[in-house]
PDB file of C-alpha atoms (C1' of nucleotides) in Angstrom:
ATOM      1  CA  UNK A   8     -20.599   0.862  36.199  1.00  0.00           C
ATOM      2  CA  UNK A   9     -17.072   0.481  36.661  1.00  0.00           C
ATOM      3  CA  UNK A  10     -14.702   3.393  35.153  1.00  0.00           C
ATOM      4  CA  UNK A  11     -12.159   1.609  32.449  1.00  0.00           C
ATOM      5  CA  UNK A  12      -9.681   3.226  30.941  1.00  0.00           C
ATOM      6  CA  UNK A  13     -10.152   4.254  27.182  1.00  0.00           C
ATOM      7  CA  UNK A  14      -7.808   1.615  25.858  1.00  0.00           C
ATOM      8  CA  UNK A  15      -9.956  -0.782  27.733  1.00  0.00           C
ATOM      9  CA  UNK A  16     -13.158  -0.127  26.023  1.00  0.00           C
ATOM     10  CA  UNK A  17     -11.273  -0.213  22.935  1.00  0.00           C
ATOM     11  CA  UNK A  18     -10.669  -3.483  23.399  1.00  0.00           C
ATOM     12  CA  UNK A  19     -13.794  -4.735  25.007  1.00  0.00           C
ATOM     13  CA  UNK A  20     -15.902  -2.707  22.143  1.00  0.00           C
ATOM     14  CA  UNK A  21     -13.686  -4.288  19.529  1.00  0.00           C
ATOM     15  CA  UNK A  22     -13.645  -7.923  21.430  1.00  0.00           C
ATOM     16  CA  UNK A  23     -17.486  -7.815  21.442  1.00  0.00           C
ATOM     17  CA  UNK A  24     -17.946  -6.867  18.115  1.00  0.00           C
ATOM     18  CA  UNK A  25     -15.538  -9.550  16.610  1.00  0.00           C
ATOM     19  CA  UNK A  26     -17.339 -12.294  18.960  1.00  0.00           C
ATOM     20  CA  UNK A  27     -20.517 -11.360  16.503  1.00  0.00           C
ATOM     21  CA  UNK A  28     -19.025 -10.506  13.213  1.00  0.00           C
ATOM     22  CA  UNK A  29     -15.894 -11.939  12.849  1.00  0.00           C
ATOM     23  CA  UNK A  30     -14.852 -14.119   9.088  1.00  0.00           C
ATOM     24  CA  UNK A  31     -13.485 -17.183   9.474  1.00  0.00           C
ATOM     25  CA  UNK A  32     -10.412 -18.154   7.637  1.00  0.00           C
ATOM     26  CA  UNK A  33      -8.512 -21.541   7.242  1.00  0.00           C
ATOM     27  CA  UNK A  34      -5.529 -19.679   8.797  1.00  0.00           C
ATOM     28  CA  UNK A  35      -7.529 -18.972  11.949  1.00  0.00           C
ATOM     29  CA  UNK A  36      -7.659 -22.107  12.770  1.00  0.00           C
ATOM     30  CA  UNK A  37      -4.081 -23.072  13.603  1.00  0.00           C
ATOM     31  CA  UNK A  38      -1.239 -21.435  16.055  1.00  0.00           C
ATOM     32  CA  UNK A  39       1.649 -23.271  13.990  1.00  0.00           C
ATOM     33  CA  UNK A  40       3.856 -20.307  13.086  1.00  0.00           C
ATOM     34  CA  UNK A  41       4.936 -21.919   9.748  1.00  0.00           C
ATOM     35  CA  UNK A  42       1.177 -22.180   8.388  1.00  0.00           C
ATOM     36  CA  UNK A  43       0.857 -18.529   9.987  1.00  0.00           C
ATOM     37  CA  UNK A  44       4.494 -17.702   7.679  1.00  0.00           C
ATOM     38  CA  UNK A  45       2.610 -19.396   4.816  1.00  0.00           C
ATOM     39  CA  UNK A  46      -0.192 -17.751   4.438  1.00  0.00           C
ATOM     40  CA  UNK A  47       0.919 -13.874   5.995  1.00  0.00           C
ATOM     41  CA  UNK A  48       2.620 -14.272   2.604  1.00  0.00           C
ATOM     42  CA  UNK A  49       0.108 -14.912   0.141  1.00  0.00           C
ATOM     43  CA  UNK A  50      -2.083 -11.918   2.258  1.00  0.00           C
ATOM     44  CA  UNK A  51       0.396  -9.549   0.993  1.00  0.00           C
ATOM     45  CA  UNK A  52      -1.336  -7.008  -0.533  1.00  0.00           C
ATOM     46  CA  UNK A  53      -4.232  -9.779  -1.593  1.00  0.00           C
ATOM     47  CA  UNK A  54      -7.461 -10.019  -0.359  1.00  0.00           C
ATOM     48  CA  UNK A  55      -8.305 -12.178   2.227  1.00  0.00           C
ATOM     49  CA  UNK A  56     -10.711 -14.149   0.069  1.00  0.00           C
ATOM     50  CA  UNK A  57      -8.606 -14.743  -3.018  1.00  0.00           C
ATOM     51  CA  UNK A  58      -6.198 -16.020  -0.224  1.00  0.00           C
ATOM     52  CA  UNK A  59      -7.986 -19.375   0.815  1.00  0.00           C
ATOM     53  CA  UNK A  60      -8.252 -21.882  -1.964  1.00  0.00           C
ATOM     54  CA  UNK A  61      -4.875 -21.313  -2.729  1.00  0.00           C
ATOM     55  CA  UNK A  62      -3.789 -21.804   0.858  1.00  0.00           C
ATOM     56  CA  UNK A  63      -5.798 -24.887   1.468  1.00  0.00           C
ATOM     57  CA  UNK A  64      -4.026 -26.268  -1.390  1.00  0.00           C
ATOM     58  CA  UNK A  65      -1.084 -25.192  -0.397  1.00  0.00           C
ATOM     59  CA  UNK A  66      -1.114 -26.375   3.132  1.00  0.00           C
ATOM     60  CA  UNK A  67      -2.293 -29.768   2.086  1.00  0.00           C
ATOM     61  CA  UNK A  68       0.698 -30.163  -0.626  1.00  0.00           C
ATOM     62  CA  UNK A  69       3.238 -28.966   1.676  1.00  0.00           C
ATOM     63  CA  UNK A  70       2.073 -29.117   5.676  1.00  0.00           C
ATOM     64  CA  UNK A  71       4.997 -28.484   7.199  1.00  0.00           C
ATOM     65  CA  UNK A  72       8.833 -26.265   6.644  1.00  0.00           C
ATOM     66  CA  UNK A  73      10.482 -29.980   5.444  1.00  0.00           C
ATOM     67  CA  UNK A  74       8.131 -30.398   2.621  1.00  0.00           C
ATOM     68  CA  UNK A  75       8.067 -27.328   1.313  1.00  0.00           C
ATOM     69  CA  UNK A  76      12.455 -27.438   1.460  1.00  0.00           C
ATOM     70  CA  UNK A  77      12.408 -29.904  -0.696  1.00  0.00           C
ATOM     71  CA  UNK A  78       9.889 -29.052  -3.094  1.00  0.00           C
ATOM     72  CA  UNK A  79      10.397 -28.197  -6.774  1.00  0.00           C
ATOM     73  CA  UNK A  80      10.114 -24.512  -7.433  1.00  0.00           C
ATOM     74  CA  UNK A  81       8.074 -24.495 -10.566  1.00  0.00           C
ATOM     75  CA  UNK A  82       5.741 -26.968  -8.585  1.00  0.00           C
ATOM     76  CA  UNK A  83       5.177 -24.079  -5.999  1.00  0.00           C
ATOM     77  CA  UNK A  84       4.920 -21.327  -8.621  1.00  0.00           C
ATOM     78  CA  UNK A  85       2.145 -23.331 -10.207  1.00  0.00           C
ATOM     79  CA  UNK A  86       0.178 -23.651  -6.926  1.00  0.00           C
ATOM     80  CA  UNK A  87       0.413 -19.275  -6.143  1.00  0.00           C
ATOM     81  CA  UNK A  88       0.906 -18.261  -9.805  1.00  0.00           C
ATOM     82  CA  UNK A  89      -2.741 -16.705  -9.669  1.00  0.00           C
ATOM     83  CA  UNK A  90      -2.612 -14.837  -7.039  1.00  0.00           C
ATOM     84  CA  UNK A  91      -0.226 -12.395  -8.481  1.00  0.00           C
ATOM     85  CA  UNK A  92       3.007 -11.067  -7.368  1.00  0.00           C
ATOM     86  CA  UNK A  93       4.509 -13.660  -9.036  1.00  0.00           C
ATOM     87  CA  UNK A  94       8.234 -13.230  -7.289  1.00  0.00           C
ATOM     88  CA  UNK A  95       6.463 -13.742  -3.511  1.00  0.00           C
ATOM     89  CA  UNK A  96       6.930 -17.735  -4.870  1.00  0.00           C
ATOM     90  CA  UNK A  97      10.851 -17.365  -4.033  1.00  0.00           C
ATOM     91  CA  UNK A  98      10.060 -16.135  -0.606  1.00  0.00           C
ATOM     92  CA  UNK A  99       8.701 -19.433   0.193  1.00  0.00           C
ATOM     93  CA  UNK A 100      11.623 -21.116  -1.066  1.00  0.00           C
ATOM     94  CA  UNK A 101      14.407 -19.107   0.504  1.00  0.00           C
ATOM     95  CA  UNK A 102      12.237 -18.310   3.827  1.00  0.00           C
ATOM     96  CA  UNK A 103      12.221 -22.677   4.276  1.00  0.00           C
ATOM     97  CA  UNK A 104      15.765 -23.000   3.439  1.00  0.00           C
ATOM     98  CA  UNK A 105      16.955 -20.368   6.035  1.00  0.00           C
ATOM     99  CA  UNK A 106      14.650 -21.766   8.686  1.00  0.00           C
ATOM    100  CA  UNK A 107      15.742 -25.309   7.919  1.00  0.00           C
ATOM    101  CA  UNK A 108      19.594 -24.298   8.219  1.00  0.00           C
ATOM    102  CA  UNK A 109      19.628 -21.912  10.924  1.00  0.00           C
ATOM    103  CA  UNK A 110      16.637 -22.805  13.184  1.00  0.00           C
ATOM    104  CA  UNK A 111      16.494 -26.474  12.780  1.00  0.00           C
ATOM    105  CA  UNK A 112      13.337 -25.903  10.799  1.00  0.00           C
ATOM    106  CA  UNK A 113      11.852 -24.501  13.740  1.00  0.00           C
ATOM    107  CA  UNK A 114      10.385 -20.994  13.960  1.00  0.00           C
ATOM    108  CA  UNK A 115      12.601 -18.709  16.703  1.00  0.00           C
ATOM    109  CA  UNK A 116       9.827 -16.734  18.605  1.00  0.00           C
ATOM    110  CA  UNK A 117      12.248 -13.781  18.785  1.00  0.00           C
ATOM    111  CA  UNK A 118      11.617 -10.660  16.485  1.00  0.00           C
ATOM    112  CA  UNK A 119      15.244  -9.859  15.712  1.00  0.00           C
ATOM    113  CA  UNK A 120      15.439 -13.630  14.305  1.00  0.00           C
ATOM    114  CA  UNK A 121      12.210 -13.639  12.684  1.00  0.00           C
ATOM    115  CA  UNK A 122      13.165 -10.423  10.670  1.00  0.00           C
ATOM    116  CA  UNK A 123      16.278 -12.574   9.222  1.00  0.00           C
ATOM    117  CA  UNK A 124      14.003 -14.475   7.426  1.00  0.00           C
ATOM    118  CA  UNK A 125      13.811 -13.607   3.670  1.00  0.00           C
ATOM    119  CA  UNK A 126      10.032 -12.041   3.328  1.00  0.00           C
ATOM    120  CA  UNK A 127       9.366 -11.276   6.507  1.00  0.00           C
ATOM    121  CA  UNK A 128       9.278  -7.892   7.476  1.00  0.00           C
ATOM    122  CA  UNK A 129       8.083  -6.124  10.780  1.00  0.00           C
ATOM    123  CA  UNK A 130       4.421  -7.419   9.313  1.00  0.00           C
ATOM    124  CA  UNK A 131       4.867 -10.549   9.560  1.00  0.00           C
ATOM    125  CA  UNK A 132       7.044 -10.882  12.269  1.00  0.00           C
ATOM    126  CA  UNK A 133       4.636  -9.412  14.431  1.00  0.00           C
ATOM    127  CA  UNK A 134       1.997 -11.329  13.154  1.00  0.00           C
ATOM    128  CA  UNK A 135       3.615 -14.666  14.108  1.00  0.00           C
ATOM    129  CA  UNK A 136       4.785 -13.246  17.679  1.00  0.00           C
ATOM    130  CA  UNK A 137       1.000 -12.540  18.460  1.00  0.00           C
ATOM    131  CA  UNK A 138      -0.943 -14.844  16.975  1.00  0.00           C
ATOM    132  CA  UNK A 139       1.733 -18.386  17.534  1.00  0.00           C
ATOM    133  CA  UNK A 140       3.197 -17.337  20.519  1.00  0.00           C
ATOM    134  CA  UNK A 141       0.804 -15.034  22.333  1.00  0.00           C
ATOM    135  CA  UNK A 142       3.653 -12.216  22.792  1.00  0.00           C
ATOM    136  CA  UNK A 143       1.998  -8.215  22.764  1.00  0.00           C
ATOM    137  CA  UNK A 144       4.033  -7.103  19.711  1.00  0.00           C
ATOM    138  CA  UNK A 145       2.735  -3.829  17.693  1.00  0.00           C
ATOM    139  CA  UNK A 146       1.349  -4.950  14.655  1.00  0.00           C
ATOM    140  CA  UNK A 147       0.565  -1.970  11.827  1.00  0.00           C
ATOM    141  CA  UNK A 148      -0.563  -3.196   8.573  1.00  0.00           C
ATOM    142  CA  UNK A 149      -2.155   0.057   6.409  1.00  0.00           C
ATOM    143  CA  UNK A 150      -5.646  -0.387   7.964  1.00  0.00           C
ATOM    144  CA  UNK A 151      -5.062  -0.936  11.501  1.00  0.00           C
ATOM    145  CA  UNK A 152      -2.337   2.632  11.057  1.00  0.00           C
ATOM    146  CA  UNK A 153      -5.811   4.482   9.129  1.00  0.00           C
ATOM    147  CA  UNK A 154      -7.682   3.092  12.132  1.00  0.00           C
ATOM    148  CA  UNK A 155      -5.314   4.602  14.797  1.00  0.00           C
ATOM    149  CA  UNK A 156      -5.251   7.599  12.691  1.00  0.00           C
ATOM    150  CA  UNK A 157      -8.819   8.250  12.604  1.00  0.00           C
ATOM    151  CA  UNK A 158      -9.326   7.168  15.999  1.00  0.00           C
ATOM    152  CA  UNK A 159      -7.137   9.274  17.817  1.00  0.00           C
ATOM    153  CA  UNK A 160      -7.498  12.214  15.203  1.00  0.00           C
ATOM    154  CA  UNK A 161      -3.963  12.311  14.638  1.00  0.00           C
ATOM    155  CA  UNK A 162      -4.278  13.666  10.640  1.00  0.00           C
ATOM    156  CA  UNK A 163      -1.285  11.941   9.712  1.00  0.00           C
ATOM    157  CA  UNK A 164      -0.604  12.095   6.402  1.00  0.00           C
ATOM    158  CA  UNK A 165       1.764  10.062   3.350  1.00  0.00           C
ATOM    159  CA  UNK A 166       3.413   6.731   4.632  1.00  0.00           C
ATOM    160  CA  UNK A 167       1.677   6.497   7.860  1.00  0.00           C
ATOM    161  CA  UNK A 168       2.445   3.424   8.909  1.00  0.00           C
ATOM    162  CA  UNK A 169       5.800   3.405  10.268  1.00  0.00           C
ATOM    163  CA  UNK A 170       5.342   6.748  11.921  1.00  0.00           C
ATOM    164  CA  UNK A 171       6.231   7.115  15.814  1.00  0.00           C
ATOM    165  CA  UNK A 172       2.834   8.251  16.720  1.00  0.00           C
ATOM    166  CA  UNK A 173       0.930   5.408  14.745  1.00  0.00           C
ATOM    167  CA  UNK A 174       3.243   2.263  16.337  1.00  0.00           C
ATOM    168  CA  UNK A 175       3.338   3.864  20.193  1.00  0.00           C
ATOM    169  CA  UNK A 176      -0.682   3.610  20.021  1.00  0.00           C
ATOM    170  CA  UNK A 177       0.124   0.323  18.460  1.00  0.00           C
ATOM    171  CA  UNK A 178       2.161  -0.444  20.913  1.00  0.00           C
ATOM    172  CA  UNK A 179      -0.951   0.330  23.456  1.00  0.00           C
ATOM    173  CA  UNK A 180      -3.297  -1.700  22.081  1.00  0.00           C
ATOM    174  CA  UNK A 181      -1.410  -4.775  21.260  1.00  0.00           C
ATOM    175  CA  UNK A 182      -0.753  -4.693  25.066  1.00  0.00           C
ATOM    176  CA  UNK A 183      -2.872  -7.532  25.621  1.00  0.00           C
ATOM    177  CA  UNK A 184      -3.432 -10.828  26.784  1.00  0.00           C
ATOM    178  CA  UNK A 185      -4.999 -12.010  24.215  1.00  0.00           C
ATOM    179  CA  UNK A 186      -3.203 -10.189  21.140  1.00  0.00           C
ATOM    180  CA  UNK A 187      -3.264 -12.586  18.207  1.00  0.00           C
ATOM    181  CA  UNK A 188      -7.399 -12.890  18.783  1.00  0.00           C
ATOM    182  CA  UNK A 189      -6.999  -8.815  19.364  1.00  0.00           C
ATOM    183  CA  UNK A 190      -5.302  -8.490  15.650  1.00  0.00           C
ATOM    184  CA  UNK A 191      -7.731 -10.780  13.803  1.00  0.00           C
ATOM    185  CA  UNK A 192     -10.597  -8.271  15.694  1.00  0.00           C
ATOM    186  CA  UNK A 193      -8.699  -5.518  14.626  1.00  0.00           C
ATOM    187  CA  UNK A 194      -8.324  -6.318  10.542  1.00  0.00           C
ATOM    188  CA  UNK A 195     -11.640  -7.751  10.646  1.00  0.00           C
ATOM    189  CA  UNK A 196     -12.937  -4.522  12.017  1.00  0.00           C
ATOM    190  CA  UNK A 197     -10.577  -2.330   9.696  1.00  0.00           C
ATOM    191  CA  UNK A 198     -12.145  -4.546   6.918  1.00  0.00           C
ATOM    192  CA  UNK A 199     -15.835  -4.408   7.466  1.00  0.00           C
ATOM    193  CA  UNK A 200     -16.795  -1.098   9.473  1.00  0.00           C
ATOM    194  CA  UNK A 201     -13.599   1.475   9.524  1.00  0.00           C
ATOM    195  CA  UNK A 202     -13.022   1.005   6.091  1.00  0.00           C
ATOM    196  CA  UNK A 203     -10.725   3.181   3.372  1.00  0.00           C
ATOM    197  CA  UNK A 204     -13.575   4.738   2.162  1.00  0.00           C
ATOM    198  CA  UNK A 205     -17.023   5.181   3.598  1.00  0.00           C
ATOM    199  CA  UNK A 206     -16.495   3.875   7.097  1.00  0.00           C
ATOM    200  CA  UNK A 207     -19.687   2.475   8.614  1.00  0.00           C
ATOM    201  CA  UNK A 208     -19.317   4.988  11.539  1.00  0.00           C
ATOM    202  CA  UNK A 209     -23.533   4.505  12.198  1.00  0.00           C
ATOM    203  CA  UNK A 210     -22.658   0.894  13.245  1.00  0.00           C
ATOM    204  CA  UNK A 211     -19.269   1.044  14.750  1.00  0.00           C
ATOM    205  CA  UNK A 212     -18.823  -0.081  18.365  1.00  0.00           C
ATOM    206  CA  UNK A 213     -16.071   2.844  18.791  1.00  0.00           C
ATOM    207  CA  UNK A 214     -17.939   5.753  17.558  1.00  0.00           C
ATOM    208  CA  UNK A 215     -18.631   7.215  20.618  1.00  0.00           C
ATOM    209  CA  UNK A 216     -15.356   6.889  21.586  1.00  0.00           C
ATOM    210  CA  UNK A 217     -13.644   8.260  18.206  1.00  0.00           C
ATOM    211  CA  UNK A 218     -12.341  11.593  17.245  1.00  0.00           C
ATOM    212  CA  UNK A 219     -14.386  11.523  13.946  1.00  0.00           C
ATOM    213  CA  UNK A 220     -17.436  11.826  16.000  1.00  0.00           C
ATOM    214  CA  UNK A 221     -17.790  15.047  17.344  1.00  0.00           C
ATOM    215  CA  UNK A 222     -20.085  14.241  20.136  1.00  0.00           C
ATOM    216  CA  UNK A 223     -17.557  12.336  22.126  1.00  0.00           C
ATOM    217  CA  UNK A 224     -15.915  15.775  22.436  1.00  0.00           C
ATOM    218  CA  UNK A 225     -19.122  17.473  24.069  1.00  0.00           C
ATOM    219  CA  UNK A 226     -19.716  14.028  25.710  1.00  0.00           C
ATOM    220  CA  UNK A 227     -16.264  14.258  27.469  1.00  0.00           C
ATOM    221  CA  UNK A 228     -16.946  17.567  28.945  1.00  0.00           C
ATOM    222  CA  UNK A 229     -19.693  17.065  30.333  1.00  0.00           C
TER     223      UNK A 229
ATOM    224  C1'  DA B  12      10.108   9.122   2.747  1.00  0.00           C
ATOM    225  C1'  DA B  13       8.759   7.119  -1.545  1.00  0.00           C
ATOM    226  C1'  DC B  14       8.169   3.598  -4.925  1.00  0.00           C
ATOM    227  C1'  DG B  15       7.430  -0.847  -7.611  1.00  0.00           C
ATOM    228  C1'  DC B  16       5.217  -4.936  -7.520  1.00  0.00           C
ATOM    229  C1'  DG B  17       0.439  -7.406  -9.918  1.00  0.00           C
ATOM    230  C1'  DG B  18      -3.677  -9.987 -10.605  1.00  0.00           C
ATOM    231  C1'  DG B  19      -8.365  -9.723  -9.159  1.00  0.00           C
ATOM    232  C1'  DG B  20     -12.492  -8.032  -7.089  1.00  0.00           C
ATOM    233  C1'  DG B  21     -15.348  -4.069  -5.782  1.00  0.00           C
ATOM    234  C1'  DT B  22     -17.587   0.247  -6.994  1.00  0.00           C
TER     235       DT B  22
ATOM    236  C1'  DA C  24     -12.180   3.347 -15.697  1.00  0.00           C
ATOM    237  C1'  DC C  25     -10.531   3.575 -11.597  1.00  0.00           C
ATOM    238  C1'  DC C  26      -9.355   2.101  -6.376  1.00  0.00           C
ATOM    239  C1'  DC C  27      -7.832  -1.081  -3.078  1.00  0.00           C
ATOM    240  C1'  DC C  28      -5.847  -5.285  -1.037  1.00  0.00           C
ATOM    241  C1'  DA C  29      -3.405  -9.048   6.521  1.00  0.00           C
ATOM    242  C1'  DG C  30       3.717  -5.529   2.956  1.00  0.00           C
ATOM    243  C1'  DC C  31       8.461  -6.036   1.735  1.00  0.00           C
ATOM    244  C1'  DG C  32      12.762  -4.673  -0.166  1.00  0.00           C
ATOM    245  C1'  DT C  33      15.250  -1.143  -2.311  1.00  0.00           C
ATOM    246  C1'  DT C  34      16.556   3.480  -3.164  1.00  0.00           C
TER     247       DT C  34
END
DNA sequence: AACGCGGGGGT
DNA sequence: ACCCCAGCGTT
């Protein structure tokens, strides 16, 4: 068997365990980075799940950045009133005017530009850059930073998830030539197996590979 | 670095 | 009764 480098069989463990077990969201389906926008703001701290009616509905009323500019504002409110954070329904508003005005309604694929945009933050941004435009960008969201900090037993601690440490490995595994299918792997897996609270570590494809198990250190020495 | 936001589902 | 959720903007 050939010798790969760790980061390799993180991504071939985690690549081969999405290919069985990953969900499959309405958002999954497309590359355009508005619909990508669109819905990366209604995940914002909501579950996936509570997500899709509202973004199927959504989509349909307004499918692209020209519809949505010159919707009515209590029209949108109505349509993501239940998922809660009731003030994300100006994000949609101001993010389509800006992008209308200064990029021709287009999305730039540049991060400094993306950023601009009112509601997205280094989330978001990087979520677009990978998944639309196929361009490695680290992308942290609070379970892929407890996944790096479990996996490489760095004990972090507090707001982890802008910490040095957490984006370099980031940085690593978003290195990738795939790296939008790598990030849907990656909060899929956060999701399901190395969870907040009692990870699955019996079933995960990285255990023997993670600093939480303790035979990987015996099994490195040997 | 730390905090508020918020309804909804899971445990 | 908690805890947590594909974060962002502000302090």
């Amino acid at each position: 068997m050939k010798k790969q480098t760790k980061i390799k069989q993180v991504h071939n463990n985690i690549l081969d365990w999405f290919n069985q077990y990953a969900r499959d969201f309405p958002w999954r389906h497309t590359k355009d980075p508005y619909k990508i926008m669109i819905a990366e703001f209604m995940l914002h701290r909501t579950r996936a799940e509570q997500v899709v009616p509202v973004y199927n509905e959504f989509t349909k009323k307004y499918p692209d950045v020209f519809a949505l500019v010159c919707a009515n504002s209590d029209d949108i409110r109505k349509v993501t009133e239940h998922l809660g954070l009731h003030w994300r329904s100006e994000h949609f508003i101001k993010s389509a005017k800006y992008i209308v005005e200064k990029h021709n309604g287009e999305l730039p694929e540049d991060y400094k530009d993306l950023r601009k945009i009112p509601g997205i933050g280094e989330y978001i941004a990087g979520a677009i850059l990978t998944v639309c435009f196929n361009k490695p960008t680290p992308v942290v969201d609070s379970n892929i930073a407890r996944f790096i900090n479990r996996f490489y037993g760095l004990n972090l601690k507090g707001e982890i998830r802008r910490k040095k440490e957490i984006v370099q490995k980031a940085k690593e595994i978003f290195n990738h030539d795939n790296p939008g299918q790598l990030l849907f792997a990656m909060v899929d897996f956060t999701a399901l197996v190395c969870k907040p609270q009692k990870p699955n570590c019996d079933s995960c494809p990285l255990k023997f590979l993670c600093s939480l198990n303790k035979e990987q250190k015996i099994v490195e020495e040997s």
